[in-house]
Amino acid sequence: MIRILHLSDPHFGAADPAVAARFLTRAAELAPDLTVLSGDLTMRARRRELIEARSFVERLPRPRLVIPGNHDIPAMNQPFQRLFSPFQRYREIFGAELEPIHTAPGLHVVGMNSSKAFGPSLDWSLGHLSPENLRRAHQRLSGAPGSFRVLVLHHPLIAPEGHKRDVVRPLPSLLELIASHRVDLILCGHFHCSHLAAIGPQNSWHGVVSQAATVCSTRLQGEPQGFHMIRADHDFIEIERYVFDGENFATDTSFHFARGAEGWGGADATTRREEARIA
Ligand SMILES: [Fe+2]
Ligand SMILES: [Fe+2]
């Protein structure tokens, strides 16, 4: 069984230190095989925010895979850095690789950088995958036959109901990538809303998407801070959603997915309330 702790969007510069401390305690208890942080480590990519984020990351269980988000690029009030060296500060603190990979027996994890300093839209918070991002991921996913395959990007694939914000572009190309390499799990963040579902091209392979809430920031979007704990084997994926209840992180729902001929299906969800009723 593979155990992955997925957190996102801590936003140092607007983080609640008490929530961050509670999370780190819970993360250590969970002792995952891999910890994935899917971007937006800071608010404005200021050096002090990045240093604060690094000290948080250094206390996460190892091994870890971290990618940047759109907030880890200097904002428009720093146009020179944004235009000419958007990831320079991030790279100085977190290393040069914006698309890290992690391999372990039976596990292959590929990071993709969907955050761009400028794009075709005036809304530069939107996620975009370039042909180079997609080509690189194609190449990197080709090399791990038989492994549980995971993609990590910052921007989401699914807009929850009633949510008007855009998903990552071009989504059809990303779904093709997922289907052609039979990707099992896709980890992302950005909306600060937890969402779990299987997704893929019509009549083709579906992977499970884990869109995590913000783990410890005060930038809430109608739900508390939270994270996902994922347990996966060849035929099943179980994702426990943890939410901050004002004092601690506790599980509120677990989601179950099963592997079929066309990939992963589900998600049957069991809430703690239902469990109590059944008992
Ligand atoms: Fe964010
Ligand atoms: Fe974001």
GROMACS .gro file of N, CA and C and ligand atoms in nm, residues 8-9 11 38-40 42 68-72 115 125 154-156 165 189-192 219, ligand 2:
model
   70
    8SER      N    1  -0.189   2.162   0.031
    8SER     CA    2  -0.174   2.265  -0.071
    8SER      C    3  -0.194   2.404  -0.010
    9ASP      N    4  -0.144   2.505  -0.082
    9ASP     CA    5  -0.178   2.645  -0.057
    9ASP      C    6  -0.160   2.693   0.088
   11HIS      N    7   0.027   2.941   0.180
   11HIS     CA    8   0.027   3.087   0.167
   11HIS      C    9   0.096   3.158   0.283
   38SER      N   10   0.120   2.098  -0.321
   38SER     CA   11   0.091   2.135  -0.460
   38SER      C   12   0.078   2.286  -0.481
   39GLY      N   13   0.173   2.363  -0.428
   39GLY     CA   14   0.188   2.503  -0.468
   39GLY      C   15   0.121   2.607  -0.382
   40ASP      N   16   0.144   2.736  -0.419
   40ASP     CA   17   0.104   2.853  -0.340
   40ASP      C   18   0.159   2.843  -0.198
   42THR      N   19   0.342   3.077  -0.076
   42THR     CA   20   0.347   3.213  -0.021
   42THR      C   21   0.230   3.295  -0.074
   68PRO      N   22   0.576   2.491  -0.725
   68PRO     CA   23   0.528   2.628  -0.703
   68PRO      C   24   0.385   2.647  -0.751
   69GLY      N   25   0.320   2.755  -0.702
   69GLY     CA   26   0.188   2.795  -0.752
   69GLY      C   27   0.195   2.937  -0.806
   70ASN      N   28   0.082   2.988  -0.850
   70ASN     CA   29   0.081   3.122  -0.910
   70ASN      C   30   0.121   3.231  -0.810
   71HIS      N   31   0.100   3.207  -0.679
   71HIS     CA   32   0.139   3.308  -0.580
   71HIS      C   33   0.289   3.304  -0.548
   72ASP      N   34   0.361   3.208  -0.604
   72ASP     CA   35   0.505   3.198  -0.577
   72ASP      C   36   0.587   3.270  -0.684
  115SER      N   37   0.194   2.725  -1.342
  115SER     CA   38   0.190   2.868  -1.306
  115SER      C   39   0.282   2.946  -1.398
  125SER      N   40  -0.369   3.462  -1.277
  125SER     CA   41  -0.374   3.353  -1.178
  125SER      C   42  -0.416   3.222  -1.245
  154HIS      N   43  -0.041   2.265  -0.983
  154HIS     CA   44  -0.108   2.354  -0.888
  154HIS      C   45  -0.255   2.375  -0.924
  155HIS      N   46  -0.283   2.395  -1.052
  155HIS     CA   47  -0.418   2.437  -1.091
  155HIS      C   48  -0.514   2.319  -1.106
  156PRO      N   49  -0.641   2.343  -1.075
  156PRO     CA   50  -0.739   2.234  -1.068
  156PRO      C   51  -0.791   2.189  -1.205
  165ARG      N   52  -1.484   2.990  -1.133
  165ARG     CA   53  -1.343   3.008  -1.173
  165ARG      C   54  -1.300   2.901  -1.273
  189GLY      N   55  -0.442   2.202  -0.627
  189GLY     CA   56  -0.498   2.289  -0.523
  189GLY      C   57  -0.562   2.410  -0.588
  190HIS      N   58  -0.526   2.530  -0.541
  190HIS     CA   59  -0.557   2.660  -0.599
  190HIS      C   60  -0.694   2.717  -0.563
  191PHE      N   61  -0.802   2.638  -0.569
  191PHE     CA   62  -0.934   2.692  -0.538
  191PHE      C   63  -0.958   2.707  -0.387
  192HIS      N   64  -0.875   2.645  -0.305
  192HIS     CA   65  -0.894   2.641  -0.160
  192HIS      C   66  -1.025   2.569  -0.124
  219ARG      N   67  -0.698   3.253   0.396
  219ARG     CA   68  -0.773   3.282   0.271
  219ARG      C   69  -0.874   3.170   0.245
  281FE      FE   70  -0.316   2.942  -0.668
   0.00000   0.00000   0.00000
